[in-house]
Short mmCIF file of C-alpha atoms and ligand atoms in Angstrom, two decimals:
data_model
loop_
_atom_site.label_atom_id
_atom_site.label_comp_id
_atom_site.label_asym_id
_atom_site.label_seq_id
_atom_site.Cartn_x
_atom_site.Cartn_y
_atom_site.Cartn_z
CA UNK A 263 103.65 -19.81 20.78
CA UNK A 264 101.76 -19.21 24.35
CA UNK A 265 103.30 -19.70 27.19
CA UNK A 266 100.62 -22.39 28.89
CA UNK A 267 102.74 -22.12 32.07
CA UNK A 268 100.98 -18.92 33.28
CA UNK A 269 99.18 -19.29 35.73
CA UNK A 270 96.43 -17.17 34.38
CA UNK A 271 95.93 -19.19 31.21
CA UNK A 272 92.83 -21.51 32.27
CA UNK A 273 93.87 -25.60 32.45
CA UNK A 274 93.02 -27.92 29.67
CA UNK A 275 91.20 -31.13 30.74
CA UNK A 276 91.32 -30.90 34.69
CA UNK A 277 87.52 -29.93 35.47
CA UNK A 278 87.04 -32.64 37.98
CA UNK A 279 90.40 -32.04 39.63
CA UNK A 280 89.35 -28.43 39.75
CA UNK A 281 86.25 -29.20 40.87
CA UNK A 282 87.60 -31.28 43.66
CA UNK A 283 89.94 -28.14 44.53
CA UNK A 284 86.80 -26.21 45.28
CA UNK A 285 85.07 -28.62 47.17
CA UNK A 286 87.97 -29.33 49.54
CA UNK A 287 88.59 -25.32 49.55
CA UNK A 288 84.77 -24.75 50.75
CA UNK A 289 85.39 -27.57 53.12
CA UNK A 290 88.17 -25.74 54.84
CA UNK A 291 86.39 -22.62 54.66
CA UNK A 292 83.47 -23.62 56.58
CA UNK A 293 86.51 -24.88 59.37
CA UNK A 294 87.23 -28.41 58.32
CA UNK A 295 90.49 -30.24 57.88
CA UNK A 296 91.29 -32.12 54.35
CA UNK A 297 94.51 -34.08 53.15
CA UNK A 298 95.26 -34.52 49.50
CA UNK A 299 97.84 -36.26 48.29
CA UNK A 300 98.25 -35.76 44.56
CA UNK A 301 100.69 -37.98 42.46
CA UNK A 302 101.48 -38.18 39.22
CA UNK A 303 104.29 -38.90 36.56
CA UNK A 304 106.85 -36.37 36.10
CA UNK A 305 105.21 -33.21 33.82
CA UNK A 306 101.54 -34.18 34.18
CA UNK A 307 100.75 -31.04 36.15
CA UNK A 308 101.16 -31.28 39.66
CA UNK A 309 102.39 -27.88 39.32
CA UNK A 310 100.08 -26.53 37.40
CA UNK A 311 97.63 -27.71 39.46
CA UNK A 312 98.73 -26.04 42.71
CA UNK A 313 98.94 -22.94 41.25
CA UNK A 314 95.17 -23.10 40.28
CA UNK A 315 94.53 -24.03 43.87
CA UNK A 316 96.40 -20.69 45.00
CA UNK A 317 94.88 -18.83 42.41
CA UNK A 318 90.82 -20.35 43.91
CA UNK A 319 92.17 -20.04 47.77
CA UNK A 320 92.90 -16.27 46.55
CA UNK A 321 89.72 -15.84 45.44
CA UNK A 322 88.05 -17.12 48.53
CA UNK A 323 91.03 -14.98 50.55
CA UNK A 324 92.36 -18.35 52.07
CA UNK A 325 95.70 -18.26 52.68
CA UNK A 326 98.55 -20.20 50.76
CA UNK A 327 101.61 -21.48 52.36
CA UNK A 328 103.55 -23.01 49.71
CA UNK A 329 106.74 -25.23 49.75
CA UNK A 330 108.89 -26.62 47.58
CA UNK A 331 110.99 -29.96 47.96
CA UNK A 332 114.40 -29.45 46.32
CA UNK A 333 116.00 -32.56 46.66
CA UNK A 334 119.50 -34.00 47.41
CA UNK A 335 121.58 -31.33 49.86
CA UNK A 336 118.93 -29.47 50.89
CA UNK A 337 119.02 -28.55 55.32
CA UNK A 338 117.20 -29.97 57.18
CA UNK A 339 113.59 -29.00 57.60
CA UNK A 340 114.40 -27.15 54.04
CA UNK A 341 110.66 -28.62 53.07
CA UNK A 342 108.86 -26.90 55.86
CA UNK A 343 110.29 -23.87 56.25
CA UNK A 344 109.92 -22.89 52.75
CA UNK A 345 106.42 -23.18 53.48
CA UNK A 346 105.99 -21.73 56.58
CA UNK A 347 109.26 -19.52 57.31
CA UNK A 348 109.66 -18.11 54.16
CA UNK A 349 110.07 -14.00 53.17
CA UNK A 350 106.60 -14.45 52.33
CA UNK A 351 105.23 -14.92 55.83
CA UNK A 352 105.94 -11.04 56.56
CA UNK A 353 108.81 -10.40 59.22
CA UNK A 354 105.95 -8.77 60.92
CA UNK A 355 103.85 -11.38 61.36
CA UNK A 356 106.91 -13.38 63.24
CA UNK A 357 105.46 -14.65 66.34
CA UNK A 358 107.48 -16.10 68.79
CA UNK A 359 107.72 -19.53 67.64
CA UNK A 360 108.80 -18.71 64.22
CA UNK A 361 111.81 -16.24 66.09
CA UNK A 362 112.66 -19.21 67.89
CA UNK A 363 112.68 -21.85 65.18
CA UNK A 364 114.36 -19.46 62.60
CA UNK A 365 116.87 -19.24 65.05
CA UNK A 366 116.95 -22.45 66.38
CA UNK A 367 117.58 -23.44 62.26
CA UNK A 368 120.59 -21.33 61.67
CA UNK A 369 122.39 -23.31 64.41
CA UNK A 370 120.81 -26.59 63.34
CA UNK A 371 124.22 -29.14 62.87
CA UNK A 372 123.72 -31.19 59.89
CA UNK A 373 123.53 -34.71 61.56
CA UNK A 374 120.49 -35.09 63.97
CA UNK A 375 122.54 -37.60 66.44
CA UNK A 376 124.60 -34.66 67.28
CA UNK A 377 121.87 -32.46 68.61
CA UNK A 378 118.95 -34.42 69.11
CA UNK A 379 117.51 -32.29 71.89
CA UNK A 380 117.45 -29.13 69.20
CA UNK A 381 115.99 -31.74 66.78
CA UNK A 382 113.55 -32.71 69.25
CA UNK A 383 113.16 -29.23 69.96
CA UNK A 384 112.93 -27.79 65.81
CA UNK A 385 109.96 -30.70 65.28
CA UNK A 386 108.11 -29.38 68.66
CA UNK A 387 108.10 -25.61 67.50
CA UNK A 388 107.02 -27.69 63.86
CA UNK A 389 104.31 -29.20 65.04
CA UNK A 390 102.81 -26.33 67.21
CA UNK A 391 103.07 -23.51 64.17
CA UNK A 392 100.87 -25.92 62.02
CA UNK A 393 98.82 -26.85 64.55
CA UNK A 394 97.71 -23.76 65.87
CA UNK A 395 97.90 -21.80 61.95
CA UNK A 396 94.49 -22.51 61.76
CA UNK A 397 93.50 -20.60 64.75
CA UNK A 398 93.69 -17.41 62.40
CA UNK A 399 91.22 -18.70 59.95
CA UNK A 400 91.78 -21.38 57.15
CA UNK A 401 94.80 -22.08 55.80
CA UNK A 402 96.30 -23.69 52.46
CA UNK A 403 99.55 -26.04 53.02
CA UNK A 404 100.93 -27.15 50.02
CA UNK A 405 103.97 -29.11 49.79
CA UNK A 406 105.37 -30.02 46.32
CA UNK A 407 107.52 -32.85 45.39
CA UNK A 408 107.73 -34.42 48.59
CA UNK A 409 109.39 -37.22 46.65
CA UNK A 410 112.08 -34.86 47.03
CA UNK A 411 111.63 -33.05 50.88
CA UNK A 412 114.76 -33.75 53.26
CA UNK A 413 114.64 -36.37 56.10
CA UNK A 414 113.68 -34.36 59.17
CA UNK A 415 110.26 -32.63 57.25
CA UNK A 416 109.38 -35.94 56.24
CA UNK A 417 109.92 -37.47 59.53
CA UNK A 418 107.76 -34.87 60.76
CA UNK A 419 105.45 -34.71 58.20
CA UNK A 420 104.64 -38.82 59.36
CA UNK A 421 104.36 -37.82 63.12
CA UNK A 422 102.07 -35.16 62.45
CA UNK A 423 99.65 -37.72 59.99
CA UNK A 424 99.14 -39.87 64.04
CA UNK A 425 96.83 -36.64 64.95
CA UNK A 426 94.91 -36.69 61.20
CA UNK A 427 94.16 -33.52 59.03
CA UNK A 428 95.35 -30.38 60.35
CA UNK A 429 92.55 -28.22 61.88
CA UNK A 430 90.94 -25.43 59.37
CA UNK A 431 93.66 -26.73 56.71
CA UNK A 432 93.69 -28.03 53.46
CA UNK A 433 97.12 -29.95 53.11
CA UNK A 434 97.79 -30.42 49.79
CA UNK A 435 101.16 -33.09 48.91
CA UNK A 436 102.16 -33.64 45.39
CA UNK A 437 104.89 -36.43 44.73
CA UNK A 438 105.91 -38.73 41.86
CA UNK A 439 106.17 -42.26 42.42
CA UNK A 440 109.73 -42.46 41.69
CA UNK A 441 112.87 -42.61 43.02
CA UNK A 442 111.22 -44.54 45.61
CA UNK A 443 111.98 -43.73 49.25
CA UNK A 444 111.35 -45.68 52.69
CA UNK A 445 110.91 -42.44 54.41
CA UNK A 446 107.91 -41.05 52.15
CA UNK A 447 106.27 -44.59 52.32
CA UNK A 448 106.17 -43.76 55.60
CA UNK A 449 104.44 -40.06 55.34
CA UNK A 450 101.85 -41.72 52.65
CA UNK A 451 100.88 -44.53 54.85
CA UNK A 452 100.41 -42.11 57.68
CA UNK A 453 98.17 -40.10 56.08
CA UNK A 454 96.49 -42.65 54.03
CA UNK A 455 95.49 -43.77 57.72
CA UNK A 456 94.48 -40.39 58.93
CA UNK A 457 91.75 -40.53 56.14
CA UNK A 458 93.81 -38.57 53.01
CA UNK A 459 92.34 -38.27 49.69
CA UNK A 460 94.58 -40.04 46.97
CA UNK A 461 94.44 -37.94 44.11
CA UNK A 462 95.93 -39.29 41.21
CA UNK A 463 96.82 -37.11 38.40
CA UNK A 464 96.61 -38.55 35.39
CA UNK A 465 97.38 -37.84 31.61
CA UNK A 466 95.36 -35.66 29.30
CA UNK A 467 93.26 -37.77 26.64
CA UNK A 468 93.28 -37.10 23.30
CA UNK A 469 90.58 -34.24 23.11
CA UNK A 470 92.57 -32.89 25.99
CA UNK A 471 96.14 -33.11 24.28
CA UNK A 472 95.02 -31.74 20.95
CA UNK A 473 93.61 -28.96 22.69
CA UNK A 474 96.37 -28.02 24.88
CA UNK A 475 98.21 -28.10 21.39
CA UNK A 476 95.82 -26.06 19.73
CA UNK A 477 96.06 -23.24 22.40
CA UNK A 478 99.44 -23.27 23.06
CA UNK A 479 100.08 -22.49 19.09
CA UNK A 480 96.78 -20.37 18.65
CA UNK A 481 94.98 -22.74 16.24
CA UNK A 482 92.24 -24.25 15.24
CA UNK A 483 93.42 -27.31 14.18
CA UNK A 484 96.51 -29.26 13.81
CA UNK A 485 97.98 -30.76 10.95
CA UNK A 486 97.78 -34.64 10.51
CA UNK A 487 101.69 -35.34 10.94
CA UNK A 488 102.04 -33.29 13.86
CA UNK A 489 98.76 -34.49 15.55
CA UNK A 490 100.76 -38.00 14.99
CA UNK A 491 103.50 -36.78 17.21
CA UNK A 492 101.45 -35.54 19.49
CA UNK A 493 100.28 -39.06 19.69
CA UNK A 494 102.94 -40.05 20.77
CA UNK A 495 102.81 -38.07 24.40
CA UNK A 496 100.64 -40.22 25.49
CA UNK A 497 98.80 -37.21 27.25
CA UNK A 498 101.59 -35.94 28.84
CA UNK A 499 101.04 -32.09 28.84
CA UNK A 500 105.13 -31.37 29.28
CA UNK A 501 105.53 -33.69 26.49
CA UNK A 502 102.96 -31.72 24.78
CA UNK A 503 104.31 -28.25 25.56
CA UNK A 504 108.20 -29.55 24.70
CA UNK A 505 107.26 -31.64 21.30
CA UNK A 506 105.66 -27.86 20.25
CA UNK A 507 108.83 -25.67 21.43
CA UNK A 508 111.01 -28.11 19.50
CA UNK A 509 109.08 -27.82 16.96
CA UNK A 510 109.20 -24.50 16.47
CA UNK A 511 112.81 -24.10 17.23
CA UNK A 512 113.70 -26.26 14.57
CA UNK A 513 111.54 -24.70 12.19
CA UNK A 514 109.30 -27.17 11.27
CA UNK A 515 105.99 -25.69 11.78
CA UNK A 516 103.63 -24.23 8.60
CA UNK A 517 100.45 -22.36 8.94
CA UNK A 518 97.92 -22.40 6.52
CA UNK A 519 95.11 -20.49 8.01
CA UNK A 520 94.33 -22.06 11.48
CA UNK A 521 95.53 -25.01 10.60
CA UNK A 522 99.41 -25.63 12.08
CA UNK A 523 101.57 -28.48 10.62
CA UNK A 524 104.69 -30.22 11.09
CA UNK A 525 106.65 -30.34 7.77
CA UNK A 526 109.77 -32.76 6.90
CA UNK A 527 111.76 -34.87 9.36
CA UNK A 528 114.36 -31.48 10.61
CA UNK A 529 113.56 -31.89 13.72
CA UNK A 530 113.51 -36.28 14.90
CA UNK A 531 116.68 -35.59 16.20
CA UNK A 532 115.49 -33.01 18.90
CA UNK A 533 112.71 -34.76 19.33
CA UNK A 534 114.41 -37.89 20.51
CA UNK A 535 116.24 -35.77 23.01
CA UNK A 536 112.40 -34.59 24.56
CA UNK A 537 112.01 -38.39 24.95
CA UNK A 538 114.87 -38.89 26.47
CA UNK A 539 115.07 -36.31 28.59
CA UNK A 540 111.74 -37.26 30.19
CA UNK A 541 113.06 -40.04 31.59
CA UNK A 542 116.27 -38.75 32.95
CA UNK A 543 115.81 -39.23 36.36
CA UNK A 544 115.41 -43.03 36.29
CA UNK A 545 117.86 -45.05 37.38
CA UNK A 546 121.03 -46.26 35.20
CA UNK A 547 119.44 -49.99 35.65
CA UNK A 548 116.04 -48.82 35.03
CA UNK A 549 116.76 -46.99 31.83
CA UNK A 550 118.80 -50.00 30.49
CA UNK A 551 115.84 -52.67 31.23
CA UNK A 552 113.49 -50.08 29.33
CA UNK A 553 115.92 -49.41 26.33
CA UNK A 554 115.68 -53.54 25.92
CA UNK A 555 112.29 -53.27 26.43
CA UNK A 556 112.64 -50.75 23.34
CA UNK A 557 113.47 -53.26 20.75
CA UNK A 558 110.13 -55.25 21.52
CA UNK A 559 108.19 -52.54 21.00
CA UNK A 560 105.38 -50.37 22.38
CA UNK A 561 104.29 -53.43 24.15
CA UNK A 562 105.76 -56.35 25.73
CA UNK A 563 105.31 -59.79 27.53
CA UNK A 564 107.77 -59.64 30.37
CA UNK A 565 108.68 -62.95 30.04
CA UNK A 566 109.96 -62.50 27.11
CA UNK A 567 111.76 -59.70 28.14
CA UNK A 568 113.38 -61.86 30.99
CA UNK A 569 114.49 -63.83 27.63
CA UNK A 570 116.36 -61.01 26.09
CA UNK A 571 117.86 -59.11 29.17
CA UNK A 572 118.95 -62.83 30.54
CA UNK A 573 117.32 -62.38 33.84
CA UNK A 574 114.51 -64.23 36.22
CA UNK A 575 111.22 -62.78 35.34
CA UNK A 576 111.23 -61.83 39.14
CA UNK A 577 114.11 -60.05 38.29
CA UNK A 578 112.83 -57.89 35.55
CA UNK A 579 110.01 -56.92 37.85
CA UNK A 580 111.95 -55.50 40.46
CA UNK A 581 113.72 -53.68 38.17
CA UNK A 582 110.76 -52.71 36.20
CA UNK A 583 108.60 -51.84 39.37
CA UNK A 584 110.25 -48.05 38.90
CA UNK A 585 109.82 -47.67 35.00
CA UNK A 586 106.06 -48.57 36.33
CA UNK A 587 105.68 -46.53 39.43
CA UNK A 588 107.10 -43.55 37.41
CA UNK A 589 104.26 -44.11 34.76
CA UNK A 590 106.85 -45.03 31.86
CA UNK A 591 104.95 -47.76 31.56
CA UNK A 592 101.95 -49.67 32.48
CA UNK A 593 100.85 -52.99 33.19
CA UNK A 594 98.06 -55.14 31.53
CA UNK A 595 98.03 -58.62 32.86
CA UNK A 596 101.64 -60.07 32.07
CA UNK A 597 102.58 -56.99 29.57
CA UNK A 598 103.87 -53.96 30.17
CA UNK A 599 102.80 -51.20 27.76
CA UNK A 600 104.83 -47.86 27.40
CA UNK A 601 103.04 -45.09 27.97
CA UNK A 602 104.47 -42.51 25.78
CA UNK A 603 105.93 -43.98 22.13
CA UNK A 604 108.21 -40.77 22.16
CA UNK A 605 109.90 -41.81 24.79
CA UNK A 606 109.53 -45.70 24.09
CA UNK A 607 111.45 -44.30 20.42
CA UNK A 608 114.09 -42.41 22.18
CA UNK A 609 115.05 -45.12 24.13
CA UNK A 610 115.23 -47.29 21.60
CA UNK A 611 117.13 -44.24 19.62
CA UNK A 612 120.10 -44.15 22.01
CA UNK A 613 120.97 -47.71 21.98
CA UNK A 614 124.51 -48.23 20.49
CA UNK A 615 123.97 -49.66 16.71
CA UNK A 616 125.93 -53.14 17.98
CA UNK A 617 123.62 -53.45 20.99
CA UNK A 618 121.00 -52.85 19.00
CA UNK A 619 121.82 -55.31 16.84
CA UNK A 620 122.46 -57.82 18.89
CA UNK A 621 119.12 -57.30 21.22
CA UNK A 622 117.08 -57.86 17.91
CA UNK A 623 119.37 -61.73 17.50
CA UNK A 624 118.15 -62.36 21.22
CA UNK A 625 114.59 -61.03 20.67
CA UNK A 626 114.23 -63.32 17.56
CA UNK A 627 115.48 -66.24 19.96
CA UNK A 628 113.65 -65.29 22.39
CA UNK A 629 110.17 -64.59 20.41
CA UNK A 630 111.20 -67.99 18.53
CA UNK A 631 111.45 -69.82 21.80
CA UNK A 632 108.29 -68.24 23.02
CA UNK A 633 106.12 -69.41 19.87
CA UNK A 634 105.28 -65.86 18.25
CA UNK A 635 104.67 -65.89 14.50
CA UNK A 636 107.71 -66.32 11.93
CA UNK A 637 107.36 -62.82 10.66
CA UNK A 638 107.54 -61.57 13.99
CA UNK A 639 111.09 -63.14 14.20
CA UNK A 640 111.95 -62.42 10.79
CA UNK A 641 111.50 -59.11 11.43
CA UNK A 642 113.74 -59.30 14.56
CA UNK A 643 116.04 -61.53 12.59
CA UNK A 644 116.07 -58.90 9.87
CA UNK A 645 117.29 -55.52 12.12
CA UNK A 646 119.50 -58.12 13.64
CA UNK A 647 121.59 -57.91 10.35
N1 ADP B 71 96.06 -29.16 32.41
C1 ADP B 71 97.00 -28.42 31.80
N2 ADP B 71 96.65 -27.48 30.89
C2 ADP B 71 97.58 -26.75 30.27
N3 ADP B 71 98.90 -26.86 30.47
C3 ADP B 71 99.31 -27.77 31.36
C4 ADP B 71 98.39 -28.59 32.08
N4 ADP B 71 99.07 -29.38 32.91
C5 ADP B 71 100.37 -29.10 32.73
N5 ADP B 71 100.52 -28.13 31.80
C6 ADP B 71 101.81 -27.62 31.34
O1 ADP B 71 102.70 -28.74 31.26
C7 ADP B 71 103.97 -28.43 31.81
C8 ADP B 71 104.29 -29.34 32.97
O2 ADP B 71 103.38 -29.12 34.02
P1 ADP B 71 103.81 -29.11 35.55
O3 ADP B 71 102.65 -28.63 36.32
O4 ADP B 71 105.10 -28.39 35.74
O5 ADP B 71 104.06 -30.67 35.78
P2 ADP B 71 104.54 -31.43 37.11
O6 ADP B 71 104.59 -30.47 38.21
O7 ADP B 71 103.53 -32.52 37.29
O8 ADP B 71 105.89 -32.02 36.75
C9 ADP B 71 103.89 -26.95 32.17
O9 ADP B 71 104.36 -26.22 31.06
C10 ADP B 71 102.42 -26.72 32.39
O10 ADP B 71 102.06 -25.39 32.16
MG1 MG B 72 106.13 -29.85 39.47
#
């Protein structure tokens, strides 16, 4: 198997976004400012995408300032200086600013109440370093997972949005839409003022998918039982890449030719735990509303959900706003479709064999109640046993 996370192996199904790279690239080139912000659900290439960006600024000798949001813990301004203090910037290049901020940082107490002069002080030096970057040429600021970045970069990141696009910059942001946070509403909004593209990244289709698959296990074509897995991604390229490594770990592939297969059930198990494991990072509540959710199957009427989980519709909504935001599922009208069945059968996998039971009794009340057809109930009524 390929590794499709180097960065020199070309993308699969992202000409437009590329082609939107370029444009905004050029843009900056010729001394304009551009914002991006590019969401997406968790694995659909964010990543991937950035590092084709760094790979077109190299070609047109831009320069990249990357940083990466690490989440819970991390110092304050962690987000920022990644991207702009970091080994990479050359302890030559060190102007003054970035002496005094690097210093200013080490001595940085954790709470900004205590020192809010140096706080004051830290967003000041900030503010002028990306600023006045683009008085060497154009410049490339990309901040990943913002979703994650630490209070005082975000806070930041919002005042600087009130003076719009950074000059000779392209400021690229990539987030997920979950877990949601005030603070990055607030960065968003900011910039959605100040004129920011919204770029949202979405899944691969099914051309897409099968060729990601086909390259990542050098074939030409792909068995009929595995291309049925594959389905099941719903276009998510990690879920690609991870349904193929399990695959292969467990053993399960054939090749006959070009053609690749998936042969016997070895590896549903593993499988399961790909599904599950995609969805991780969702809340306890969250993942319990969507395991319910499970037993009506890949799509639902929330109403009836409300029915089975024993909750006000409203209820379900608020809870299911996250499952939606992190594109686990998606709404059409009053139903909520998952996204990905693998994950949809995972959940659905890890319910306890009681619970499970006993959702299918409520869902055959509920379904009953709700006037779907008898062998819709029946065959509630029947896993019930
Ligand atoms: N368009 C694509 N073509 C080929 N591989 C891709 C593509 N998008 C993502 N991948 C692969 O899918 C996996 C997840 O992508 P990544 O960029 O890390 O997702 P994200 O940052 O959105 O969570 C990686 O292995 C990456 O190489
Ligand atoms: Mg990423």
């Amino acid at each position: 198997m390929t590794e499709p996370t180097s960065p020199t192996r070309p993308l699969v199904g992202r000409t437009a976004e590329l082609d939107d790279i370029d444009e905004l690239l050029s843009s900056v080139a010729t001394g304009g400012g551009a914002t991006v912000i590019l969401e997406g659900e968790a694995g659909v290439g964010r990543t991937r995408l950035v590092e084709a960006l760094q790979g077109a600024a190299g070609l047109l000798g831009v320069e990249v300032c990357l940083g990466r949001a690490v989440g819970p813990g991390a110092a304050p301004y962690a987000l920022l200086s990644d991207a702009l203090l970091g080994p990479a910037r050359g302890r030559d290049a060190r102007g003054p600013v970035v002496a005094e901020l690097a210093a200013l940082l080490e001595v940085l107490p954790p709470e900004r109440t205590a020192a809010a002069a140096r706080y004051a002080r830290a967003d000041e030096l900030f503010a002028a370093l990306v600023r006045r970057r683009g008085e060497q040429g154009p410049w490339v600021l990309a901040l990943e997972d913002v979703h994650l970045a630490d209070a005082c970069s975000l806070h930041l990141l919002a005042h600087l949005a009130g003076d719009g696009a950074l000059p000779h910059a392209l400021t690229v942001m990539t987030m997920r839409g979950v877990p949601h946070r005030d603070e990055l509403d607030v960065v968003v909004a900011g910039w959605t003022r100040a004129g920011a593209r919204y770029l949202e990244l979405r899944p691969l289709g099914p051309v897409a998918t099968l060729e990601l698959a086909q390259r990542t296990l050098r074939a030409t074509s792909i068995g009929p039982a595995l291309r049925g897995v594959l389905a099941t991604t719903g276009g998510n390229p990690r879920l690609v890449v991870d349904v193929l490594r399990t695959a292969e770990a467990c053993g399960v592939l054939e090749r006959s030719g070009g053609v690749v297969e998936a042969v016997g059930t070895g590896w549903l198990d593993e499988l399961e735990k790909v599904g599950r494991a995609h969805v991780d990072h969702l809340g306890e509540r969250v993942l319990t509303m969507l395991g319910q959710a499970s037993v009506l199957g890949g799509s639902f009427v929330v109403g009836d959900l409300a029915a089975l989980a024993g909750e006000p519709v409203t209820e379900c909504w608020r809870t299911l706003r996250h499952g939606l935001a992190a594109g686990v599922v998606h709404a059409r009208g009053d139903r909520l479709v998952f996204r990905h069945d693998l994950v949809r059968t995972a959940l659905y996998a890890s319910l306890e064999e009681d619970q499970r039971r006993a959702l299918h009794a409520r869902a055959a009340w509920a379904l009953r109640a709700a006037g779907a057809p008898s062998h819709v109930v029946a065959a509630h009524l029947e896993r019930a046993r």
